[in-house]
PDB file of C-alpha atoms in Angstrom:
ATOM      1  CA  MET A   1      17.647 -15.987 -15.214  1.00 54.00           C
ATOM      2  CA  ALA A   2      20.132 -17.494 -13.639  1.00 48.00           C
ATOM      3  CA  THR A   3      19.678 -16.679 -10.000  1.00 61.00           C
ATOM      4  CA  LEU A   4      20.344 -17.166  -6.544  1.00 77.00           C
ATOM      5  CA  PRO A   5      17.884 -20.129  -3.856  1.00 90.00           C
ATOM      6  CA  ASN A   6      14.941 -17.478  -3.654  1.00 96.00           C
ATOM      7  CA  PRO A   7      14.563 -16.786   0.477  1.00 97.00           C
ATOM      8  CA  LEU A   8      10.461 -15.545  -0.864  1.00 98.00           C
ATOM      9  CA  PRO A   9       9.142 -19.120  -0.169  1.00 97.00           C
ATOM     10  CA  ARG A  10      10.528 -18.715   3.581  1.00 97.00           C
ATOM     11  CA  LEU A  11      10.002 -14.831   4.028  1.00 97.00           C
ATOM     12  CA  ALA A  12       7.739 -14.963   7.267  1.00 95.00           C
ATOM     13  CA  SER A  13      10.944 -16.978   9.197  1.00 96.00           C
ATOM     14  CA  LEU A  14      13.430 -13.800   8.307  1.00 96.00           C
ATOM     15  CA  GLY A  15      12.478 -12.103  10.980  1.00 95.00           C
ATOM     16  CA  LEU A  16      12.001  -8.839   8.024  1.00 96.00           C
ATOM     17  CA  ARG A  17       9.394  -5.864   9.890  1.00 95.00           C
ATOM     18  CA  LEU A  18       6.793  -5.791   7.086  1.00 97.00           C
ATOM     19  CA  PRO A  19       3.455  -3.677   6.692  1.00 96.00           C
ATOM     20  CA  PRO A  20       0.644  -6.126   5.587  1.00 98.00           C
ATOM     21  CA  GLY A  21       1.072  -7.818   1.637  1.00 98.00           C
ATOM     22  CA  GLY A  22       1.122 -11.130  -0.048  1.00 98.00           C
ATOM     23  CA  LEU A  23       3.317 -12.381  -2.285  1.00 98.00           C
ATOM     24  CA  VAL A  24       2.685 -12.715  -6.116  1.00 98.00           C
ATOM     25  CA  ASP A  25       3.769 -15.474  -7.503  1.00 98.00           C
ATOM     26  CA  THR A  26       1.843 -13.922 -11.097  1.00 98.00           C
ATOM     27  CA  THR A  27       3.398 -14.078 -14.068  1.00 98.00           C
ATOM     28  CA  ASP A  28       1.787 -13.852 -19.023  1.00 96.00           C
ATOM     29  CA  ASP A  29       1.597 -17.760 -19.073  1.00 95.00           C
ATOM     30  CA  GLY A  30       0.365 -18.044 -15.309  1.00 96.00           C
ATOM     31  CA  PRO A  31       1.695 -18.820 -12.489  1.00 97.00           C
ATOM     32  CA  TRP A  32       5.243 -18.863 -11.606  1.00 97.00           C
ATOM     33  CA  HIS A  33       6.465 -22.030  -9.550  1.00 96.00           C
ATOM     34  CA  GLU A  34       7.484 -19.834  -7.557  1.00 97.00           C
ATOM     35  CA  PRO A  35       7.168 -16.101  -5.968  1.00 98.00           C
ATOM     36  CA  LEU A  36       8.250 -13.130  -7.851  1.00 98.00           C
ATOM     37  CA  LEU A  37       7.650 -10.524  -5.130  1.00 98.00           C
ATOM     38  CA  TRP A  38       6.544  -9.434  -2.123  1.00 98.00           C
ATOM     39  CA  LEU A  39       4.377  -6.370  -2.419  1.00 98.00           C
ATOM     40  CA  ALA A  40       2.633  -4.048   0.228  1.00 98.00           C
ATOM     41  CA  ASP A  41      -0.436  -3.281   0.491  1.00 98.00           C
ATOM     42  CA  GLY A  42      -1.086  -0.563   1.165  1.00 97.00           C
ATOM     43  CA  ARG A  43      -0.144   3.471   0.409  1.00 96.00           C
ATOM     44  CA  ALA A  44       4.596   3.444   0.954  1.00 97.00           C
ATOM     45  CA  ALA A  45       5.606   6.312   2.531  1.00 96.00           C
ATOM     46  CA  PRO A  46       9.101   8.227   3.302  1.00 96.00           C
ATOM     47  CA  GLY A  47      11.581   6.387   4.670  1.00 97.00           C
ATOM     48  CA  ASP A  48       9.898   2.695   3.658  1.00 97.00           C
ATOM     49  CA  TRP A  49      12.247   2.589   1.536  1.00 97.00           C
ATOM     50  CA  ALA A  50      15.143   3.153   3.564  1.00 97.00           C
ATOM     51  CA  ALA A  51      13.882   1.025   5.916  1.00 96.00           C
ATOM     52  CA  LEU A  52      13.723  -2.532   4.240  1.00 97.00           C
ATOM     53  CA  ARG A  53      17.172  -1.304   2.260  1.00 96.00           C
ATOM     54  CA  ARG A  54      18.804  -1.864   5.463  1.00 96.00           C
ATOM     55  CA  THR A  55      17.895  -5.185   6.431  1.00 96.00           C
ATOM     56  CA  ALA A  56      16.500  -6.776   3.289  1.00 97.00           C
ATOM     57  CA  PRO A  57      19.601  -7.038   1.998  1.00 97.00           C
ATOM     58  CA  SER A  58      20.945  -9.592   3.793  1.00 96.00           C
ATOM     59  CA  VAL A  59      18.162 -11.997   3.096  1.00 97.00           C
ATOM     60  CA  GLY A  60      18.188 -11.864  -0.664  1.00 97.00           C
ATOM     61  CA  LEU A  61      16.284  -9.422  -0.492  1.00 98.00           C
ATOM     62  CA  LEU A  62      15.727  -5.846  -2.836  1.00 98.00           C
ATOM     63  CA  PRO A  63      13.018  -2.992  -1.518  1.00 98.00           C
ATOM     64  CA  VAL A  64      11.797  -1.323  -4.774  1.00 98.00           C
ATOM     65  CA  VAL A  65       8.263   0.554  -5.504  1.00 98.00           C
ATOM     66  CA  LEU A  66       6.156  -1.132  -7.584  1.00 98.00           C
ATOM     67  CA  ASP A  67       3.902   2.034  -9.130  1.00 97.00           C
ATOM     68  CA  VAL A  68       0.313   0.513  -9.189  1.00 97.00           C
ATOM     69  CA  GLY A  69      -1.603   3.443  -9.565  1.00 93.00           C
ATOM     70  CA  ALA A  70      -1.415   4.525 -13.246  1.00 85.00           C
ATOM     71  CA  GLY A  71      -3.789   2.988 -15.220  1.00 91.00           C
ATOM     72  CA  HIS A  72      -2.485  -0.037 -15.122  1.00 93.00           C
ATOM     73  CA  GLY A  73      -2.741  -1.615 -12.216  1.00 95.00           C
ATOM     74  CA  GLY A  74      -0.356  -4.016 -10.211  1.00 97.00           C
ATOM     75  CA  PRO A  75       2.778  -6.157 -11.452  1.00 98.00           C
ATOM     76  CA  GLU A  76      -0.524  -9.579 -11.471  1.00 97.00           C
ATOM     77  CA  LEU A  77      -1.430  -7.203 -14.415  1.00 97.00           C
ATOM     78  CA  TRP A  78       1.719  -7.155 -15.634  1.00 97.00           C
ATOM     79  CA  GLU A  79       2.097  -9.205 -17.741  1.00 96.00           C
ATOM     80  CA  LEU A  80       5.697 -10.328 -16.776  1.00 98.00           C
ATOM     81  CA  MET A  81       7.811 -12.648 -17.931  1.00 98.00           C
ATOM     82  CA  PRO A  82      10.559 -14.416 -15.184  1.00 97.00           C
ATOM     83  CA  GLY A  83      11.110 -17.865 -18.263  1.00 96.00           C
ATOM     84  CA  GLU A  84      11.810 -15.288 -21.107  1.00 96.00           C
ATOM     85  CA  MET A  85      14.759 -13.112 -19.826  1.00 97.00           C
ATOM     86  CA  SER A  86      17.956 -13.746 -19.603  1.00 97.00           C
ATOM     87  CA  TYR A  87      20.499 -13.505 -17.095  1.00 97.00           C
ATOM     88  CA  PRO A  88      22.421 -10.636 -17.266  1.00 97.00           C
ATOM     89  CA  GLY A  89      26.059 -10.776 -16.293  1.00 97.00           C
ATOM     90  CA  ASP A  90      26.218 -12.690 -20.147  1.00 97.00           C
ATOM     91  CA  HIS A  91      26.026  -9.626 -21.736  1.00 98.00           C
ATOM     92  CA  ASP A  92      28.688  -6.705 -23.211  1.00 98.00           C
ATOM     93  CA  ALA A  93      26.626  -3.826 -21.589  1.00 98.00           C
ATOM     94  CA  GLU A  94      28.502  -1.733 -24.835  1.00 98.00           C
ATOM     95  CA  GLU A  95      27.126  -4.177 -27.371  1.00 98.00           C
ATOM     96  CA  VAL A  96      23.794  -4.049 -26.150  1.00 98.00           C
ATOM     97  CA  LEU A  97      23.915  -0.450 -26.392  1.00 98.00           C
ATOM     98  CA  GLU A  98      25.164  -0.259 -30.205  1.00 97.00           C
ATOM     99  CA  GLU A  99      22.971  -3.084 -31.644  1.00 97.00           C
ATOM    100  CA  PHE A 100      20.552  -0.559 -29.992  1.00 97.00           C
ATOM    101  CA  TRP A 101      22.329   2.702 -31.371  1.00 97.00           C
ATOM    102  CA  ASP A 102      22.833   1.016 -34.568  1.00 95.00           C
ATOM    103  CA  GLU A 103      19.102  -0.197 -34.477  1.00 94.00           C
ATOM    104  CA  TYR A 104      17.786   3.608 -34.170  1.00 94.00           C
ATOM    105  CA  ALA A 105      19.973   6.444 -35.343  1.00 94.00           C
ATOM    106  CA  GLU A 106      20.621   8.153 -37.990  1.00 89.00           C
ATOM    107  CA  GLU A 107      22.299   6.036 -40.128  1.00 84.00           C
ATOM    108  CA  ASP A 108      25.596   8.217 -41.083  1.00 84.00           C
ATOM    109  CA  ALA A 109      25.668   8.204 -37.173  1.00 91.00           C
ATOM    110  CA  ASP A 110      28.208   6.121 -36.147  1.00 93.00           C
ATOM    111  CA  TRP A 111      28.234   4.541 -32.724  1.00 96.00           C
ATOM    112  CA  PRO A 112      30.398   6.951 -30.179  1.00 95.00           C
ATOM    113  CA  GLY A 113      31.377   4.413 -27.155  1.00 95.00           C
ATOM    114  CA  LEU A 114      30.907   4.476 -23.618  1.00 96.00           C
ATOM    115  CA  SER A 115      30.685   7.692 -21.768  1.00 91.00           C
ATOM    116  CA  GLY A 116      33.623   8.099 -19.516  1.00 74.00           C
ATOM    117  CA  THR A 117      33.314   8.689 -15.949  1.00 54.00           C
ATOM    118  CA  GLU A 118      36.028  11.263 -15.924  1.00 47.00           C
ATOM    119  CA  GLY A 119      34.779  14.498 -14.145  1.00 42.00           C
ATOM    120  CA  ALA A 120      31.396  12.805 -13.227  1.00 47.00           C
ATOM    121  CA  GLY A 121      31.664  14.001  -9.350  1.00 47.00           C
ATOM    122  CA  ASP A 122      33.024  10.897  -6.964  1.00 51.00           C
ATOM    123  CA  ASP A 123      33.657   7.658  -7.924  1.00 56.00           C
ATOM    124  CA  PRO A 124      30.359   6.458  -6.717  1.00 70.00           C
ATOM    125  CA  ASP A 125      30.870   3.707  -3.797  1.00 84.00           C
ATOM    126  CA  PRO A 126      28.076   1.918  -2.452  1.00 88.00           C
ATOM    127  CA  GLU A 127      27.055   3.620   0.361  1.00 91.00           C
ATOM    128  CA  SER A 128      26.916   7.219  -1.502  1.00 93.00           C
ATOM    129  CA  ALA A 129      24.607   4.878  -4.037  1.00 95.00           C
ATOM    130  CA  GLU A 130      22.707   3.533  -1.097  1.00 95.00           C
ATOM    131  CA  SER A 131      22.084   7.477   0.499  1.00 96.00           C
ATOM    132  CA  ALA A 132      21.722   9.401  -2.806  1.00 97.00           C
ATOM    133  CA  ALA A 133      19.053   6.438  -2.808  1.00 98.00           C
ATOM    134  CA  SER A 134      17.217   6.525  -0.171  1.00 97.00           C
ATOM    135  CA  ALA A 135      17.084  10.322  -1.082  1.00 97.00           C
ATOM    136  CA  VAL A 136      14.923  10.136  -4.530  1.00 97.00           C
ATOM    137  CA  VAL A 137      12.538   7.357  -3.063  1.00 97.00           C
ATOM    138  CA  ASP A 138      11.964   9.495   0.082  1.00 96.00           C
ATOM    139  CA  SER A 139      11.249  12.942  -3.112  1.00 95.00           C
ATOM    140  CA  LEU A 140       9.004   9.743  -4.283  1.00 95.00           C
ATOM    141  CA  LEU A 141       6.521   9.022  -1.431  1.00 95.00           C
ATOM    142  CA  ASP A 142       6.496  13.231  -0.063  1.00 90.00           C
ATOM    143  CA  GLY A 143       3.293  12.936  -2.264  1.00 76.00           C
ATOM    144  CA  GLY A 144       4.659  15.246  -5.297  1.00 72.00           C
ATOM    145  CA  GLY A 145       5.997  13.082  -7.431  1.00 78.00           C
ATOM    146  CA  PRO A 146       5.169  11.435 -10.278  1.00 89.00           C
ATOM    147  CA  LEU A 147       4.578   7.991  -8.861  1.00 94.00           C
ATOM    148  CA  LYS A 148      -0.023   7.535  -8.003  1.00 93.00           C
ATOM    149  CA  ASP A 149       0.042   5.133  -5.483  1.00 96.00           C
ATOM    150  CA  PRO A 150       3.513   3.819  -4.677  1.00 97.00           C
ATOM    151  CA  ARG A 151       3.894   0.828  -3.726  1.00 98.00           C
ATOM    152  CA  LEU A 152       6.485  -1.361  -0.688  1.00 98.00           C
ATOM    153  CA  ALA A 153       8.621  -4.322  -2.846  1.00 98.00           C
ATOM    154  CA  LEU A 154      10.831  -6.468  -2.207  1.00 98.00           C
ATOM    155  CA  VAL A 155      12.611  -8.715  -4.849  1.00 98.00           C
ATOM    156  CA  PRO A 156      15.006 -11.698  -4.801  1.00 98.00           C
ATOM    157  CA  ALA A 157      18.092 -10.337  -6.487  1.00 97.00           C
ATOM    158  CA  ARG A 158      21.813  -9.332  -5.653  1.00 94.00           C
ATOM    159  CA  ARG A 159      21.990  -5.893  -7.471  1.00 96.00           C
ATOM    160  CA  SER A 160      19.312  -3.962  -7.666  1.00 97.00           C
ATOM    161  CA  ALA A 161      20.564  -3.286 -11.596  1.00 98.00           C
ATOM    162  CA  ASP A 162      18.725  -7.182 -12.016  1.00 98.00           C
ATOM    163  CA  ILE A 163      15.293  -6.139 -10.308  1.00 98.00           C
ATOM    164  CA  PRO A 164      13.044  -5.673 -13.371  1.00 98.00           C
ATOM    165  CA  THR A 165      14.737  -8.708 -15.190  1.00 98.00           C
ATOM    166  CA  ALA A 166      14.361 -10.898 -11.321  1.00 98.00           C
ATOM    167  CA  ILE A 167      10.288 -10.437 -11.724  1.00 98.00           C
ATOM    168  CA  GLY A 168      10.223 -10.856 -15.419  1.00 98.00           C
ATOM    169  CA  TRP A 169       9.146  -6.945 -15.780  1.00 98.00           C
ATOM    170  CA  MET A 170       8.429  -6.594 -19.411  1.00 97.00           C
ATOM    171  CA  GLY A 171       7.771  -2.310 -19.314  1.00 96.00           C
ATOM    172  CA  PRO A 172      10.502  -2.343 -22.479  1.00 96.00           C
ATOM    173  CA  ALA A 173       8.942  -4.849 -24.842  1.00 94.00           C
ATOM    174  CA  ASN A 174       8.274  -2.781 -27.673  1.00 91.00           C
ATOM    175  CA  HIS A 175      12.531  -1.775 -27.116  1.00 95.00           C
ATOM    176  CA  GLU A 176      14.218  -5.199 -26.495  1.00 96.00           C
ATOM    177  CA  ASN A 177      11.796  -8.653 -25.054  1.00 95.00           C
ATOM    178  CA  ASP A 178      14.338  -9.057 -22.733  1.00 98.00           C
ATOM    179  CA  THR A 179      15.330  -7.588 -20.316  1.00 98.00           C
ATOM    180  CA  GLY A 180      18.241  -9.130 -19.176  1.00 98.00           C
ATOM    181  CA  ARG A 181      20.167  -7.083 -21.393  1.00 98.00           C
ATOM    182  CA  LEU A 182      19.053  -4.104 -20.398  1.00 98.00           C
ATOM    183  CA  SER A 183      19.902  -5.063 -16.614  1.00 98.00           C
ATOM    184  CA  ALA A 184      24.116  -5.605 -17.705  1.00 98.00           C
ATOM    185  CA  VAL A 185      23.095  -1.647 -19.257  1.00 98.00           C
ATOM    186  CA  LEU A 186      21.936  -0.822 -15.690  1.00 98.00           C
ATOM    187  CA  ARG A 187      24.425  -2.249 -13.638  1.00 98.00           C
ATOM    188  CA  SER A 188      27.060  -0.368 -16.227  1.00 97.00           C
ATOM    189  CA  TRP A 189      25.781   2.658 -14.534  1.00 97.00           C
ATOM    190  CA  GLU A 190      25.427   1.208 -11.364  1.00 97.00           C
ATOM    191  CA  ASP A 191      29.549   0.915 -11.230  1.00 96.00           C
ATOM    192  CA  ARG A 192      30.218   4.202 -12.988  1.00 96.00           C
ATOM    193  CA  PHE A 193      26.872   6.778 -12.451  1.00 97.00           C
ATOM    194  CA  GLY A 194      26.735   4.461  -9.095  1.00 97.00           C
ATOM    195  CA  ILE A 195      22.928   3.388 -10.067  1.00 98.00           C
ATOM    196  CA  ARG A 196      20.231   2.773  -8.108  1.00 98.00           C
ATOM    197  CA  VAL A 197      16.968   1.034  -8.843  1.00 98.00           C
ATOM    198  CA  VAL A 198      14.925   2.237  -6.509  1.00 98.00           C
ATOM    199  CA  ALA A 199      10.786   2.595  -8.898  1.00 98.00           C
ATOM    200  CA  LEU A 200       9.177   0.879 -11.254  1.00 98.00           C
ATOM    201  CA  GLY A 201       5.150   0.980 -12.843  1.00 97.00           C
ATOM    202  CA  PHE A 202       3.909  -1.463 -16.425  1.00 97.00           C
ATOM    203  CA  ASP A 203       5.824   0.629 -18.337  1.00 96.00           C
ATOM    204  CA  THR A 204       8.665   3.395 -16.628  1.00 97.00           C
ATOM    205  CA  LEU A 205      11.469   2.887 -15.182  1.00 98.00           C
ATOM    206  CA  LEU A 206      13.267   5.761 -12.607  1.00 98.00           C
ATOM    207  CA  VAL A 207      16.826   4.713 -11.346  1.00 98.00           C
ATOM    208  CA  SER A 208      18.552   7.514  -8.120  1.00 98.00           C
ATOM    209  CA  VAL A 209      22.068   7.941  -9.895  1.00 98.00           C
ATOM    210  CA  ALA A 210      24.781   9.273  -7.068  1.00 97.00           C
ATOM    211  CA  ALA A 211      27.515  10.429  -9.469  1.00 96.00           C
ATOM    212  CA  PRO A 212      25.784  11.973 -12.316  1.00 97.00           C
ATOM    213  CA  PRO A 213      27.285  13.937 -15.168  1.00 97.00           C
ATOM    214  CA  THR A 214      28.240  17.940 -14.102  1.00 97.00           C
ATOM    215  CA  THR A 215      29.469  19.265 -17.670  1.00 97.00           C
ATOM    216  CA  LEU A 216      27.619  19.310 -20.488  1.00 97.00           C
ATOM    217  CA  ALA A 217      29.675  17.810 -22.788  1.00 97.00           C
ATOM    218  CA  GLU A 218      29.687  14.445 -19.949  1.00 97.00           C
ATOM    219  CA  ALA A 219      25.992  14.497 -19.999  1.00 97.00           C
ATOM    220  CA  GLU A 220      25.991  14.906 -24.121  1.00 97.00           C
ATOM    221  CA  ALA A 221      27.889  12.005 -24.825  1.00 97.00           C
ATOM    222  CA  LEU A 222      26.115  10.139 -21.673  1.00 98.00           C
ATOM    223  CA  ALA A 223      23.158  11.033 -23.469  1.00 97.00           C
ATOM    224  CA  VAL A 224      24.224   9.066 -26.585  1.00 97.00           C
ATOM    225  CA  GLU A 225      23.313   5.629 -23.353  1.00 98.00           C
ATOM    226  CA  HIS A 226      20.665   6.857 -22.895  1.00 98.00           C
ATOM    227  CA  PHE A 227      18.828   6.996 -26.665  1.00 97.00           C
ATOM    228  CA  ALA A 228      20.160   3.935 -27.114  1.00 97.00           C
ATOM    229  CA  PHE A 229      18.052   2.166 -23.556  1.00 98.00           C
ATOM    230  CA  CYS A 230      15.471   4.382 -24.516  1.00 97.00           C
ATOM    231  CA  PRO A 231      14.483   6.013 -27.729  1.00 96.00           C
ATOM    232  CA  ASP A 232      10.935   7.182 -26.730  1.00 94.00           C
ATOM    233  CA  ASN A 233      13.126   9.384 -23.587  1.00 95.00           C
ATOM    234  CA  ILE A 234      14.464  11.895 -26.959  1.00 95.00           C
ATOM    235  CA  TRP A 235      11.806  11.481 -29.807  1.00 93.00           C
ATOM    236  CA  GLN A 236       9.325  11.666 -26.691  1.00 90.00           C
ATOM    237  CA  GLY A 237      10.106  15.045 -25.078  1.00 82.00           C
ATOM    238  CA  SER A 238       9.302  18.602 -26.023  1.00 80.00           C
ATOM    239  CA  ASP A 239      13.115  19.340 -27.534  1.00 86.00           C
ATOM    240  CA  PRO A 240      13.853  15.970 -29.290  1.00 90.00           C
ATOM    241  CA  THR A 241      17.467  16.854 -29.300  1.00 94.00           C
ATOM    242  CA  LEU A 242      20.063  14.746 -27.706  1.00 96.00           C
ATOM    243  CA  THR A 243      21.803  18.272 -26.504  1.00 96.00           C
ATOM    244  CA  ALA A 244      17.682  19.098 -25.052  1.00 96.00           C
ATOM    245  CA  TYR A 245      17.700  16.470 -23.075  1.00 97.00           C
ATOM    246  CA  ALA A 246      21.323  16.013 -21.873  1.00 97.00           C
ATOM    247  CA  ALA A 247      21.062  19.803 -20.427  1.00 97.00           C
ATOM    248  CA  HIS A 248      18.283  19.203 -18.242  1.00 96.00           C
ATOM    249  CA  GLN A 249      17.413  15.572 -17.687  1.00 97.00           C
ATOM    250  CA  LEU A 250      20.910  14.393 -17.674  1.00 98.00           C
ATOM    251  CA  LEU A 251      23.213  17.138 -15.596  1.00 98.00           C
ATOM    252  CA  ASN A 252      23.609  17.261 -12.160  1.00 98.00           C
ATOM    253  CA  GLN A 253      20.455  15.142 -11.469  1.00 98.00           C
ATOM    254  CA  PRO A 254      20.055  13.353  -8.765  1.00 97.00           C
ATOM    255  CA  ALA A 255      17.076  10.955 -11.099  1.00 97.00           C
ATOM    256  CA  TRP A 256      17.155   9.252 -14.400  1.00 98.00           C
ATOM    257  CA  HIS A 257      13.055   8.134 -15.062  1.00 97.00           C
ATOM    258  CA  PHE A 258      12.570   5.886 -18.342  1.00 97.00           C
ATOM    259  CA  TRP A 259       9.489   5.494 -20.308  1.00 95.00           C
ATOM    260  CA  TRP A 260       8.220   3.527 -22.684  1.00 94.00           C
ATOM    261  CA  ASP A 261       5.518   3.731 -24.994  1.00 84.00           C
TER     262      ASP A 261
END
């Protein structure tokens, strides 16, 4: 993956106020030639992500919460493969989704195209997207969320959509080995819905959503994209239909959760 210079080797001189933690360079093929991320030693608390989001981007780093307590350990054990990742900007999001749709949808189901943004709330802007992300992260860290042991991390990336690819995350490996292709879709969702990648687990991804669909028709159109992106979200649901998924997981929802079996 093509990247900008990595600031992590100079982390100590960047003036960021960080809790105790350390750099991670462990991959499935041995140590990477530079750190992939910084990871805090202790559990993250509400407000921690927002504090780093105000300072870290100016030095080329973005915060994300990593769940190290879901039975798979931390990123040192996640079999990261940064060398296998392509650059998200080299892919067209709709082409990626259409390819997945053709593979997983019913045989006679034509790809309907990307969902529109008309009526999907106010056009997302960076300020509203960051505010929405902060609220979602704080709700995850207040002790009642799905994360078992959330740790604050810093990743060298300019867009939150690129965070999974930047660390060589292989969570969707049973669906797609090149996470750069999925980051291309996340970039598209950033532009259309104001999403931010806020949390990663071994095989889970959680994004905040600043401008979610506000009608069932819009949610159903978006559900098609989610099915292509992560079929397990629908297949593993209690009611494995796009309509049920749209109504319960997308309509006016401030966060989207993805899990690959």
